[in-house]
Structure formats: structure tokens, C-alpha cells
């Protein structure tokens, strides 16, 4: 089903990030930083379906070479880096949106371009658009778009003043501009409108809604959203402490809500008893944020497993059930791996390592050195020559 997911983030030097690395990663290109000489090479990416740079409509038709620098990805983001002087400057802003999986590839790109065009015209910025396909190990519905924008207005002479969205709060108030929170809410609403128009045009009955559950009058707790790393660990049958903490907090909220709704709960104080009761763990939902999960509130409450291994096994069982409910049952080999205990996995890893050291000792007359061990470690999945922190770790 189509879902609403929109993240608005910033690329700041205070976080150790820069615009060149972010642009290269999202576009699947190689960009060399002229100042440091570092090469951000992501040309091995296979999931970039579409990429382009959109300028404000008033500049798109500019003749000559006046705007060629802004249409080139390397020169655009080099200009963004040069325009900021402080070590904690905000050099770019990013909008990441989930594209409805019900739309075709062309319809998804058209929707992402329409939203990019509106942002470029509203804030007079350059928008570096990249549409990504789902990762092989992720949710097959996870089509999404990254809109990397400049924080300064684009002019024929170069980057100008900071946009209204990226001004300081005091300056924005003096100019009579609305608070940034209000602008973010308007952007979220506009994305929902554009996506619903695209769904309607494609004759798809699904719709998305940017409002919270409370604003829509839905009386239930939001389901937990698991990061990709936690979902991948559960799929491998491994323990994820982060997933366990998210589940426990969700169960505590459900228990408090259930206790508060019982007759006389306010008189006797329901919090101590509520914290002792849990519902069965919610199956993980994959990298798609806020995806609907079947059978969450309908499960009967009961005590949650206290032992960490029991919690891990319960999470694995829920994951297998969720995959089956979605019509994607796992194979026998994957199920055996998922049900294998963490201690067995650790024991097998130790035995394999000892066997490797023994073989190396026979062939070389000694075990692997620490230096050789480090060299044997595989590089990043994309095999970059040099790269900074992963700017796309959420997906």
C-alpha cells in the first residue's frame, strides 16, 4: 500500500559531511574534491534510476553558458562549498520522499520532478534529483527520491543569499517570514497532494496522508520504525539490541494505554501494572517507514520474554510470520538460518576462524598477522576508492 514518508535533513560541516560526498553518493558518480583531493567514487551503484539538476523556471531558459556551471554536478556543489566560510556551515538541504510503489517507473520520476520543480521555484534554489530503486536486501516497494538542494539562491552570477528556509530564526522573524516548522508542514502537505494526484491520475485507489494519527482521529500508538541495519540483523536470525529497545518502548506505551482505558484505572494507578504487561512483539516492517503491519493491536496481551535469547527468537518468529502474511514466505534454508541460535552462530564462526588459522599456519608456517587480517577485510559494498561517512545510511 502507498505510504507517506518524508524526511527533511541538512548537510552540515558540524556533522563531518560535505555537499560533494552527498551529491556523488546519491547520483552514483565520481566527484573529486578540488580542495582536499579526495575522490568520492560511487559509479558502481546500480540502483540509481534517474538523476538530473533542476533550476528555477526563470533560469531554465537562460541562453548561453551563463548557467552551465549550475547544471554540472561537480561545479554546482563546489560552488556550494566555497560559498560557506564557517566550519559548522550548512552546505546543503535534502528532502527524501517515498515514491508510491503502485506507480510505474515513468510516473514515479514525473512525480519526483514535479515536487523538485516546486521547491526550485519556491526557494530559487538548484535541486539535484536522484531516484533510487529498492536495494536487493530491502523492501521491494522502497522506491524513493533524494532532492539535494542548495541553501543559497541560484543566480546567473553564482550562489547568492541564503534562502528563506535556511535563514536564522531571528532574521526570518524580522523579515516577516513564517517559522521553519510551519514551512516544513506546508511542504509535507504539498507532497501528499502531489502524490495523491499522481495516484488518482494512474487510477490507483490508494492515498497517502501527511497528518499524524491524532490529527486524523485514529486512536492507537504509532508502530515502531526499524532502521535498515536492525531489519537486516533480524532477517539473518541475529539479535538487534536497538530493535529490542524499540519493541519494549512500544509495548510499554500500549500497556499504559490499555491500563488507562480499564475501568477505575485512574483511581488505583495503572502504571506499575501496565509496565508488567506486554503485547506480543510487533513484526519488523522493513526500511519503508510507517509501513502497515498486520495483526498488531489484535494480539492478546501477555508477558514479554525477559531473556534476550527468547526475545530474539520471538522477533525471528514474528519476522517469518510477517513475510508469510505479505505473500513472500522464506525458503527452507533461510528459515533454518533464521531459527539457528546466536550461540551456534558464534561457535561456528570460532571454528571456521580456527580452521583458517590452522591452514595458514601449515602453508606459511604461522598464523595470520593483524596487518594481513585487516587487509583481508572487504571494502564497502560499493568498492569506492575513497569515501567519507555514508551519507545515505537511513536507506
mmCIF file of C-alpha atoms in Angstrom:
data_model
loop_
_atom_site.group_PDB
_atom_site.id
_atom_site.type_symbol
_atom_site.label_atom_id
_atom_site.label_comp_id
_atom_site.label_asym_id
_atom_site.label_seq_id
_atom_site.Cartn_x
_atom_site.Cartn_y
_atom_site.Cartn_z
ATOM 1 C CA UNK A 1 0.000 0.000 0.000
ATOM 2 C CA UNK A 2 1.146 3.564 -0.639
ATOM 3 C CA UNK A 3 2.596 5.227 2.442
ATOM 4 C CA UNK A 4 3.609 8.746 3.410
ATOM 5 C CA UNK A 5 7.280 9.138 4.199
ATOM 6 C CA UNK A 6 9.217 12.375 4.011
ATOM 7 C CA UNK A 7 12.461 13.335 5.733
ATOM 8 C CA UNK A 8 13.909 16.836 5.654
ATOM 9 C CA UNK A 9 17.581 16.831 6.630
ATOM 10 C CA UNK A 10 20.570 19.122 6.389
ATOM 11 C CA UNK A 11 24.150 18.541 5.263
ATOM 12 C CA UNK A 12 26.367 20.424 7.711
ATOM 13 C CA UNK A 13 30.080 20.557 8.285
ATOM 14 C CA UNK A 14 29.484 20.216 12.011
ATOM 15 C CA UNK A 15 28.447 16.609 11.297
ATOM 16 C CA UNK A 16 31.589 15.953 9.268
ATOM 17 C CA UNK A 17 29.670 15.941 5.991
ATOM 18 C CA UNK A 18 30.055 17.890 2.762
ATOM 19 C CA UNK A 19 27.935 18.522 -0.298
ATOM 20 C CA UNK A 20 30.331 16.827 -2.734
ATOM 21 C CA UNK A 21 30.184 13.459 -0.983
ATOM 22 C CA UNK A 22 26.408 13.657 -0.639
ATOM 23 C CA UNK A 23 25.874 14.525 -4.308
ATOM 24 C CA UNK A 24 28.258 11.831 -5.577
ATOM 25 C CA UNK A 25 26.642 9.141 -3.453
ATOM 26 C CA UNK A 26 23.087 9.948 -4.430
ATOM 27 C CA UNK A 27 23.814 10.357 -8.136
ATOM 28 C CA UNK A 28 26.165 7.368 -8.355
ATOM 29 C CA UNK A 29 29.003 9.444 -9.814
ATOM 30 C CA UNK A 30 32.649 10.225 -9.135
ATOM 31 C CA UNK A 31 33.469 13.719 -7.871
ATOM 32 C CA UNK A 32 36.923 14.905 -6.850
ATOM 33 C CA UNK A 33 37.164 17.498 -4.101
ATOM 34 C CA UNK A 34 39.386 20.227 -5.543
ATOM 35 C CA UNK A 35 40.326 21.493 -2.088
ATOM 36 C CA UNK A 36 41.365 18.200 -0.440
ATOM 37 C CA UNK A 37 41.967 15.952 -3.452
ATOM 38 C CA UNK A 38 39.629 13.272 -2.066
ATOM 39 C CA UNK A 39 37.706 11.338 -4.719
ATOM 40 C CA UNK A 40 34.137 10.285 -3.901
ATOM 41 C CA UNK A 41 33.609 7.475 -6.379
ATOM 42 C CA UNK A 42 30.187 5.797 -6.349
ATOM 43 C CA UNK A 43 29.939 4.790 -10.002
ATOM 44 C CA UNK A 44 29.334 1.149 -9.075
ATOM 45 C CA UNK A 45 25.864 1.927 -7.772
ATOM 46 C CA UNK A 46 23.203 0.022 -9.715
ATOM 47 C CA UNK A 47 20.091 1.449 -8.047
ATOM 48 C CA UNK A 48 20.067 4.992 -9.489
ATOM 49 C CA UNK A 49 17.088 5.069 -11.856
ATOM 50 C CA UNK A 50 17.087 8.776 -12.728
ATOM 51 C CA UNK A 51 19.175 11.849 -11.965
ATOM 52 C CA UNK A 52 19.106 15.456 -13.084
ATOM 53 C CA UNK A 53 19.604 19.007 -11.840
ATOM 54 C CA UNK A 54 16.611 21.346 -11.929
ATOM 55 C CA UNK A 55 16.965 25.124 -11.740
ATOM 56 C CA UNK A 56 14.255 27.729 -11.073
ATOM 57 C CA UNK A 57 11.952 28.179 -14.043
ATOM 58 C CA UNK A 58 13.129 31.748 -14.568
ATOM 59 C CA UNK A 59 16.667 30.420 -15.193
ATOM 60 C CA UNK A 60 15.905 27.218 -17.101
ATOM 61 C CA UNK A 61 15.578 29.108 -20.369
ATOM 62 C CA UNK A 62 18.685 31.207 -19.866
ATOM 63 C CA UNK A 63 20.645 31.284 -23.125
ATOM 64 C CA UNK A 64 24.383 30.949 -23.462
ATOM 65 C CA UNK A 65 26.762 29.478 -20.952
ATOM 66 C CA UNK A 66 25.675 31.637 -18.031
ATOM 67 C CA UNK A 67 24.049 28.775 -16.140
ATOM 68 C CA UNK A 68 26.167 25.876 -17.351
ATOM 69 C CA UNK A 69 28.061 25.839 -14.054
ATOM 70 C CA UNK A 70 24.805 25.152 -12.165
ATOM 71 C CA UNK A 71 23.827 22.302 -14.476
ATOM 72 C CA UNK A 72 27.121 20.500 -13.845
ATOM 73 C CA UNK A 73 27.005 18.466 -10.628
ATOM 74 C CA UNK A 74 30.658 18.917 -9.690
ATOM 75 C CA UNK A 75 30.820 22.665 -10.275
ATOM 76 C CA UNK A 76 27.460 23.263 -8.561
ATOM 77 C CA UNK A 77 28.445 21.613 -5.306
ATOM 78 C CA UNK A 78 31.961 23.019 -5.386
ATOM 79 C CA UNK A 79 30.304 26.435 -5.547
ATOM 80 C CA UNK A 80 28.095 25.493 -2.597
ATOM 81 C CA UNK A 81 31.153 24.535 -0.551
ATOM 82 C CA UNK A 82 33.078 27.685 -1.484
ATOM 83 C CA UNK A 83 30.169 29.964 -0.587
ATOM 84 C CA UNK A 84 30.239 28.888 3.077
ATOM 85 C CA UNK A 85 33.021 30.163 5.330
ATOM 86 C CA UNK A 86 32.292 28.759 8.768
ATOM 87 C CA UNK A 87 33.396 25.312 9.895
ATOM 88 C CA UNK A 88 29.869 24.432 11.021
ATOM 89 C CA UNK A 89 28.061 25.826 7.968
ATOM 90 C CA UNK A 90 25.044 24.219 6.412
ATOM 91 C CA UNK A 91 26.085 23.480 2.828
ATOM 92 C CA UNK A 92 23.003 21.655 1.503
ATOM 93 C CA UNK A 93 19.492 20.553 2.405
ATOM 94 C CA UNK A 94 17.896 17.240 1.483
ATOM 95 C CA UNK A 95 14.314 16.094 1.040
ATOM 96 C CA UNK A 96 13.878 12.322 0.913
ATOM 97 C CA UNK A 97 10.435 11.060 -0.116
ATOM 98 C CA UNK A 98 8.962 7.603 -0.613
ATOM 99 C CA UNK A 99 7.552 7.138 -4.108
ATOM 100 C CA UNK A 100 4.309 5.120 -4.325
ATOM 101 C CA UNK A 101 5.183 1.621 -5.485
ATOM 102 C CA UNK A 102 1.813 1.443 -7.249
ATOM 103 C CA UNK A 103 3.028 3.924 -9.881
ATOM 104 C CA UNK A 104 5.075 2.951 -12.909
ATOM 105 C CA UNK A 105 8.710 3.998 -13.258
ATOM 106 C CA UNK A 106 7.866 6.909 -15.529
ATOM 107 C CA UNK A 107 5.077 8.087 -13.229
ATOM 108 C CA UNK A 108 7.407 7.964 -10.219
ATOM 109 C CA UNK A 109 10.023 10.080 -11.994
ATOM 110 C CA UNK A 110 7.381 12.572 -13.137
ATOM 111 C CA UNK A 111 6.099 12.891 -9.561
ATOM 112 C CA UNK A 112 9.606 13.460 -8.178
ATOM 113 C CA UNK A 113 10.326 16.048 -10.901
ATOM 114 C CA UNK A 114 7.094 17.919 -10.146
ATOM 115 C CA UNK A 115 7.995 18.227 -6.468
ATOM 116 C CA UNK A 116 11.566 19.228 -7.348
ATOM 117 C CA UNK A 117 10.263 21.918 -9.685
ATOM 118 C CA UNK A 118 8.048 23.412 -6.971
ATOM 119 C CA UNK A 119 10.907 23.527 -4.458
ATOM 120 C CA UNK A 120 13.242 25.123 -7.015
ATOM 121 C CA UNK A 121 10.666 27.820 -7.863
ATOM 122 C CA UNK A 122 9.586 28.422 -4.268
ATOM 123 C CA UNK A 123 13.065 28.924 -2.811
ATOM 124 C CA UNK A 124 15.013 29.838 -6.007
ATOM 125 C CA UNK A 125 17.491 27.011 -5.454
ATOM 126 C CA UNK A 126 19.089 24.292 -7.545
ATOM 127 C CA UNK A 127 17.649 20.811 -6.917
ATOM 128 C CA UNK A 128 19.835 17.767 -7.569
ATOM 129 C CA UNK A 129 17.282 14.980 -8.023
ATOM 130 C CA UNK A 130 18.115 11.267 -7.789
ATOM 131 C CA UNK A 131 15.510 8.480 -7.925
ATOM 132 C CA UNK A 132 16.611 5.193 -6.344
ATOM 133 C CA UNK A 133 15.304 1.658 -6.744
ATOM 134 C CA UNK A 134 14.922 -0.712 -3.773
ATOM 135 C CA UNK A 135 18.057 -2.434 -2.553
ATOM 136 C CA UNK A 136 18.249 -6.206 -3.129
ATOM 137 C CA UNK A 137 18.148 -6.908 0.620
ATOM 138 C CA UNK A 138 15.407 -4.380 1.381
ATOM 139 C CA UNK A 139 11.710 -3.919 0.877
ATOM 140 C CA UNK A 140 10.888 -4.344 -2.842
ATOM 141 C CA UNK A 141 8.454 -1.414 -2.599
ATOM 142 C CA UNK A 142 11.129 1.012 -1.410
ATOM 143 C CA UNK A 143 11.283 3.322 -4.430
ATOM 144 C CA UNK A 144 12.364 6.737 -3.168
ATOM 145 C CA UNK A 145 13.813 10.045 -4.305
ATOM 146 C CA UNK A 146 16.535 12.290 -2.881
ATOM 147 C CA UNK A 147 16.231 16.019 -3.537
ATOM 148 C CA UNK A 148 19.546 17.664 -2.620
ATOM 149 C CA UNK A 149 19.162 21.443 -2.725
ATOM 150 C CA UNK A 150 21.451 24.410 -2.266
ATOM 151 C CA UNK A 151 20.939 26.561 0.804
ATOM 152 C CA UNK A 152 21.536 29.719 -1.229
ATOM 153 C CA UNK A 153 19.609 31.159 -4.145
ATOM 154 C CA UNK A 154 20.897 30.430 -7.653
ATOM 155 C CA UNK A 155 21.650 33.436 -9.858
ATOM 156 C CA UNK A 156 23.445 33.856 -13.220
ATOM 157 C CA UNK A 157 26.405 35.257 -11.270
ATOM 158 C CA UNK A 158 26.572 32.324 -8.842
ATOM 159 C CA UNK A 159 25.058 31.445 -5.486
ATOM 160 C CA UNK A 160 23.509 34.411 -3.721
ATOM 161 C CA UNK A 161 21.897 34.947 -0.336
ATOM 162 C CA UNK A 162 20.579 32.280 1.965
ATOM 163 C CA UNK A 163 17.055 31.105 1.184
ATOM 164 C CA UNK A 164 14.193 31.964 3.486
ATOM 165 C CA UNK A 165 14.142 28.392 4.755
ATOM 166 C CA UNK A 166 17.834 28.464 5.722
ATOM 167 C CA UNK A 167 17.988 31.905 7.303
ATOM 168 C CA UNK A 168 18.483 32.263 11.013
ATOM 169 C CA UNK A 169 15.282 32.365 13.017
ATOM 170 C CA UNK A 170 15.797 35.973 14.127
ATOM 171 C CA UNK A 171 16.389 37.161 10.557
ATOM 172 C CA UNK A 172 13.338 35.262 9.344
ATOM 173 C CA UNK A 173 11.205 36.882 12.045
ATOM 174 C CA UNK A 174 12.453 40.375 11.163
ATOM 175 C CA UNK A 175 11.527 39.796 7.522
ATOM 176 C CA UNK A 176 8.061 38.576 8.477
ATOM 177 C CA UNK A 177 8.645 35.053 7.132
ATOM 178 C CA UNK A 178 6.839 32.103 8.730
ATOM 179 C CA UNK A 179 8.770 29.809 11.095
ATOM 180 C CA UNK A 180 10.663 26.923 9.534
ATOM 181 C CA UNK A 181 8.406 24.400 11.269
ATOM 182 C CA UNK A 182 5.409 25.910 9.506
ATOM 183 C CA UNK A 183 7.195 25.733 6.149
ATOM 184 C CA UNK A 184 8.128 22.084 6.726
ATOM 185 C CA UNK A 185 4.500 21.281 7.471
ATOM 186 C CA UNK A 186 3.415 23.010 4.260
ATOM 187 C CA UNK A 187 5.980 21.033 2.259
ATOM 188 C CA UNK A 188 4.778 17.758 3.741
ATOM 189 C CA UNK A 189 1.196 18.644 2.884
ATOM 190 C CA UNK A 190 2.142 19.618 -0.656
ATOM 191 C CA UNK A 191 3.989 16.343 -1.226
ATOM 192 C CA UNK A 192 0.924 14.388 -0.103
ATOM 193 C CA UNK A 193 -1.240 16.390 -2.506
ATOM 194 C CA UNK A 194 1.077 15.776 -5.462
ATOM 195 C CA UNK A 195 1.387 12.056 -4.688
ATOM 196 C CA UNK A 196 -2.382 11.654 -4.371
ATOM 197 C CA UNK A 197 -2.922 13.481 -7.646
ATOM 198 C CA UNK A 198 -0.486 11.088 -9.329
ATOM 199 C CA UNK A 199 -2.247 8.078 -7.786
ATOM 200 C CA UNK A 200 -5.623 9.376 -8.915
ATOM 201 C CA UNK A 201 -4.338 10.001 -12.445
ATOM 202 C CA UNK A 202 -2.995 6.438 -12.532
ATOM 203 C CA UNK A 203 -6.422 5.173 -11.353
ATOM 204 C CA UNK A 204 -4.961 3.730 -8.163
ATOM 205 C CA UNK A 205 -7.372 3.804 -5.204
ATOM 206 C CA UNK A 206 -4.622 4.138 -2.578
ATOM 207 C CA UNK A 207 -3.998 7.526 -0.953
ATOM 208 C CA UNK A 208 -1.405 8.877 1.485
ATOM 209 C CA UNK A 209 -1.878 11.331 4.362
ATOM 210 C CA UNK A 210 0.746 13.596 5.885
ATOM 211 C CA UNK A 211 -1.181 14.129 9.119
ATOM 212 C CA UNK A 212 -0.443 12.348 12.372
ATOM 213 C CA UNK A 213 -2.708 9.644 13.789
ATOM 214 C CA UNK A 214 -4.101 12.091 16.362
ATOM 215 C CA UNK A 215 -4.891 14.687 13.683
ATOM 216 C CA UNK A 216 -6.766 12.010 11.713
ATOM 217 C CA UNK A 217 -8.707 10.883 14.790
ATOM 218 C CA UNK A 218 -7.082 7.433 14.900
ATOM 219 C CA UNK A 219 -6.729 6.265 18.484
ATOM 220 C CA UNK A 220 -3.694 3.964 18.510
ATOM 221 C CA UNK A 221 0.023 4.080 19.142
ATOM 222 C CA UNK A 222 2.321 4.604 16.143
ATOM 223 C CA UNK A 223 4.091 1.398 15.255
ATOM 224 C CA UNK A 224 7.872 1.349 15.682
ATOM 225 C CA UNK A 225 10.070 2.037 12.666
ATOM 226 C CA UNK A 226 13.151 -0.160 12.472
ATOM 227 C CA UNK A 227 16.392 1.020 10.861
ATOM 228 C CA UNK A 228 17.703 -0.961 7.932
ATOM 229 C CA UNK A 229 20.572 -2.448 9.950
ATOM 230 C CA UNK A 230 18.166 -3.799 12.573
ATOM 231 C CA UNK A 231 15.907 -5.348 9.931
ATOM 232 C CA UNK A 232 18.881 -6.971 8.214
ATOM 233 C CA UNK A 233 20.058 -8.449 11.527
ATOM 234 C CA UNK A 234 16.624 -9.946 12.228
ATOM 235 C CA UNK A 235 16.493 -11.430 8.753
ATOM 236 C CA UNK A 236 19.814 -13.162 9.416
ATOM 237 C CA UNK A 237 18.486 -14.526 12.693
ATOM 238 C CA UNK A 238 20.762 -12.299 14.743
ATOM 239 C CA UNK A 239 19.976 -10.219 17.780
ATOM 240 C CA UNK A 240 19.372 -6.486 17.426
ATOM 241 C CA UNK A 241 19.512 -4.558 20.696
ATOM 242 C CA UNK A 242 18.097 -1.467 19.005
ATOM 243 C CA UNK A 243 15.085 -3.414 17.703
ATOM 244 C CA UNK A 244 14.502 -4.876 21.166
ATOM 245 C CA UNK A 245 14.544 -1.424 22.773
ATOM 246 C CA UNK A 246 12.114 -0.062 20.172
ATOM 247 C CA UNK A 247 9.799 -3.033 20.720
ATOM 248 C CA UNK A 248 9.922 -2.668 24.500
ATOM 249 C CA UNK A 249 9.094 1.041 24.386
ATOM 250 C CA UNK A 250 6.218 0.302 22.030
ATOM 251 C CA UNK A 251 4.882 -2.403 24.369
ATOM 252 C CA UNK A 252 5.144 -0.049 27.338
ATOM 253 C CA UNK A 253 3.105 2.590 25.514
ATOM 254 C CA UNK A 254 0.486 0.003 24.552
ATOM 255 C CA UNK A 255 0.311 -1.301 28.112
ATOM 256 C CA UNK A 256 -0.099 2.189 29.575
ATOM 257 C CA UNK A 257 -2.824 2.969 27.055
ATOM 258 C CA UNK A 258 -4.623 -0.302 27.800
ATOM 259 C CA UNK A 259 -4.367 0.202 31.559
ATOM 260 C CA UNK A 260 -5.633 3.777 31.293
ATOM 261 C CA UNK A 261 -8.702 2.573 29.391
ATOM 262 C CA UNK A 262 -9.654 -0.021 32.033
ATOM 263 C CA UNK A 263 -12.454 0.931 34.467
ATOM 264 C CA UNK A 264 -11.081 2.572 37.608
ATOM 265 C CA UNK A 265 -7.575 2.861 36.235
ATOM 266 C CA UNK A 266 -7.240 6.437 37.346
ATOM 267 C CA UNK A 267 -8.170 5.596 40.955
ATOM 268 C CA UNK A 268 -5.770 2.721 41.598
ATOM 269 C CA UNK A 269 -2.886 3.911 39.410
ATOM 270 C CA UNK A 270 -2.331 1.685 36.444
ATOM 271 C CA UNK A 271 1.277 2.483 35.581
ATOM 272 C CA UNK A 272 3.041 -0.194 37.704
ATOM 273 C CA UNK A 273 0.782 -2.972 36.446
ATOM 274 C CA UNK A 274 0.884 -1.679 32.885
ATOM 275 C CA UNK A 275 4.646 -1.896 32.742
ATOM 276 C CA UNK A 276 4.499 -5.580 33.621
ATOM 277 C CA UNK A 277 2.220 -6.464 30.722
ATOM 278 C CA UNK A 278 3.228 -6.529 27.107
ATOM 279 C CA UNK A 279 1.661 -7.483 23.861
ATOM 280 C CA UNK A 280 3.419 -9.891 21.548
ATOM 281 C CA UNK A 281 6.298 -8.191 19.692
ATOM 282 C CA UNK A 282 5.351 -6.404 16.502
ATOM 283 C CA UNK A 283 6.917 -7.894 13.372
ATOM 284 C CA UNK A 284 9.522 -5.585 11.821
ATOM 285 C CA UNK A 285 8.334 -3.596 8.869
ATOM 286 C CA UNK A 286 11.456 -3.210 6.795
ATOM 287 C CA UNK A 287 13.105 0.002 5.596
ATOM 288 C CA UNK A 288 9.867 1.562 4.430
ATOM 289 C CA UNK A 289 8.944 3.946 7.215
ATOM 290 C CA UNK A 290 5.425 3.632 8.670
ATOM 291 C CA UNK A 291 4.509 0.574 6.601
ATOM 292 C CA UNK A 292 1.316 -1.102 7.792
ATOM 293 C CA UNK A 293 1.844 -4.332 9.724
ATOM 294 C CA UNK A 294 -0.889 -6.954 10.089
ATOM 295 C CA UNK A 295 -2.296 -8.119 13.386
ATOM 296 C CA UNK A 296 -0.654 -5.640 15.764
ATOM 297 C CA UNK A 297 -3.347 -4.407 18.103
ATOM 298 C CA UNK A 298 -5.487 -7.545 17.789
ATOM 299 C CA UNK A 299 -2.944 -9.779 19.535
ATOM 300 C CA UNK A 300 -3.757 -10.730 23.081
ATOM 301 C CA UNK A 301 -1.568 -9.084 25.721
ATOM 302 C CA UNK A 302 0.852 -11.227 27.635
ATOM 303 C CA UNK A 303 4.175 -11.082 29.432
ATOM 304 C CA UNK A 304 7.095 -10.287 27.172
ATOM 305 C CA UNK A 305 10.033 -12.678 27.220
ATOM 306 C CA UNK A 306 12.667 -11.443 29.636
ATOM 307 C CA UNK A 307 15.627 -13.425 28.348
ATOM 308 C CA UNK A 308 17.485 -11.771 25.476
ATOM 309 C CA UNK A 309 17.699 -15.031 23.506
ATOM 310 C CA UNK A 310 13.952 -15.593 23.964
ATOM 311 C CA UNK A 311 13.265 -12.074 22.722
ATOM 312 C CA UNK A 312 15.475 -12.678 19.711
ATOM 313 C CA UNK A 313 13.725 -15.935 18.862
ATOM 314 C CA UNK A 314 10.327 -14.254 19.247
ATOM 315 C CA UNK A 315 11.406 -11.456 16.906
ATOM 316 C CA UNK A 316 12.551 -14.051 14.353
ATOM 317 C CA UNK A 317 9.215 -15.887 14.549
ATOM 318 C CA UNK A 318 7.336 -12.614 14.078
ATOM 319 C CA UNK A 319 9.507 -11.723 11.101
ATOM 320 C CA UNK A 320 8.871 -15.096 9.441
ATOM 321 C CA UNK A 321 5.141 -14.689 10.050
ATOM 322 C CA UNK A 322 5.174 -11.193 8.595
ATOM 323 C CA UNK A 323 6.964 -12.390 5.455
ATOM 324 C CA UNK A 324 4.377 -15.152 5.022
ATOM 325 C CA UNK A 325 1.499 -12.709 5.546
ATOM 326 C CA UNK A 326 2.927 -10.456 2.835
ATOM 327 C CA UNK A 327 2.973 -13.366 0.387
ATOM 328 C CA UNK A 328 6.760 -13.622 0.467
ATOM 329 C CA UNK A 329 7.490 -16.740 2.568
ATOM 330 C CA UNK A 330 11.134 -17.503 3.171
ATOM 331 C CA UNK A 331 12.777 -20.623 1.829
ATOM 332 C CA UNK A 332 13.773 -23.595 3.924
ATOM 333 C CA UNK A 333 17.441 -22.627 4.014
ATOM 334 C CA UNK A 334 16.690 -19.072 5.103
ATOM 335 C CA UNK A 335 14.292 -20.301 7.749
ATOM 336 C CA UNK A 336 16.853 -22.697 9.169
ATOM 337 C CA UNK A 337 19.375 -19.894 9.336
ATOM 338 C CA UNK A 338 16.878 -17.561 10.999
ATOM 339 C CA UNK A 339 15.972 -20.124 13.649
ATOM 340 C CA UNK A 340 19.551 -21.016 14.465
ATOM 341 C CA UNK A 341 20.593 -19.777 17.898
ATOM 342 C CA UNK A 342 23.094 -16.962 18.379
ATOM 343 C CA UNK A 343 25.381 -19.288 20.336
ATOM 344 C CA UNK A 344 25.529 -21.762 17.442
ATOM 345 C CA UNK A 345 26.413 -18.974 15.036
ATOM 346 C CA UNK A 346 29.182 -17.774 17.349
ATOM 347 C CA UNK A 347 30.534 -21.317 17.766
ATOM 348 C CA UNK A 348 30.609 -21.905 14.015
ATOM 349 C CA UNK A 349 32.420 -18.608 13.448
ATOM 350 C CA UNK A 350 35.069 -19.552 16.015
ATOM 351 C CA UNK A 351 35.576 -22.982 14.482
ATOM 352 C CA UNK A 352 35.873 -21.512 10.992
ATOM 353 C CA UNK A 353 38.439 -18.987 12.200
ATOM 354 C CA UNK A 354 40.498 -21.661 13.934
ATOM 355 C CA UNK A 355 40.418 -23.796 10.800
ATOM 356 C CA UNK A 356 41.575 -20.841 8.698
ATOM 357 C CA UNK A 357 44.448 -20.093 11.072
ATOM 358 C CA UNK A 358 45.497 -23.761 11.035
ATOM 359 C CA UNK A 359 45.544 -23.848 7.239
ATOM 360 C CA UNK A 360 47.500 -20.605 7.084
ATOM 361 C CA UNK A 361 49.952 -21.997 9.610
ATOM 362 C CA UNK A 362 50.548 -25.100 7.518
ATOM 363 C CA UNK A 363 51.086 -23.172 4.291
ATOM 364 C CA UNK A 364 53.044 -20.211 5.666
ATOM 365 C CA UNK A 365 54.469 -21.537 8.892
ATOM 366 C CA UNK A 366 52.417 -19.234 11.077
ATOM 367 C CA UNK A 367 49.033 -17.636 11.635
ATOM 368 C CA UNK A 368 47.678 -14.533 10.030
ATOM 369 C CA UNK A 369 49.146 -11.313 11.294
ATOM 370 C CA UNK A 370 46.991 -8.483 12.434
ATOM 371 C CA UNK A 371 48.025 -6.474 9.407
ATOM 372 C CA UNK A 372 47.088 -9.250 6.984
ATOM 373 C CA UNK A 373 43.838 -9.721 8.817
ATOM 374 C CA UNK A 374 42.948 -6.082 8.301
ATOM 375 C CA UNK A 375 43.877 -6.277 4.641
ATOM 376 C CA UNK A 376 41.646 -9.300 4.214
ATOM 377 C CA UNK A 377 38.581 -7.348 5.333
ATOM 378 C CA UNK A 378 36.322 -6.472 2.386
ATOM 379 C CA UNK A 379 35.826 -2.865 1.476
ATOM 380 C CA UNK A 380 32.453 -1.155 1.334
ATOM 381 C CA UNK A 381 29.755 -2.845 -0.667
ATOM 382 C CA UNK A 382 30.226 -0.301 -3.443
ATOM 383 C CA UNK A 383 34.009 -0.564 -3.537
ATOM 384 C CA UNK A 384 34.845 3.145 -3.511
ATOM 385 C CA UNK A 385 38.466 4.235 -3.766
ATOM 386 C CA UNK A 386 37.917 6.814 -1.048
ATOM 387 C CA UNK A 387 34.820 7.967 0.680
ATOM 388 C CA UNK A 388 33.684 9.818 3.745
ATOM 389 C CA UNK A 389 30.869 8.861 6.107
ATOM 390 C CA UNK A 390 27.961 7.152 4.387
ATOM 391 C CA UNK A 391 25.513 9.992 3.690
ATOM 392 C CA UNK A 392 22.646 7.594 2.908
ATOM 393 C CA UNK A 393 22.710 5.267 5.927
ATOM 394 C CA UNK A 394 18.935 5.584 6.549
ATOM 395 C CA UNK A 395 18.127 3.591 3.403
#
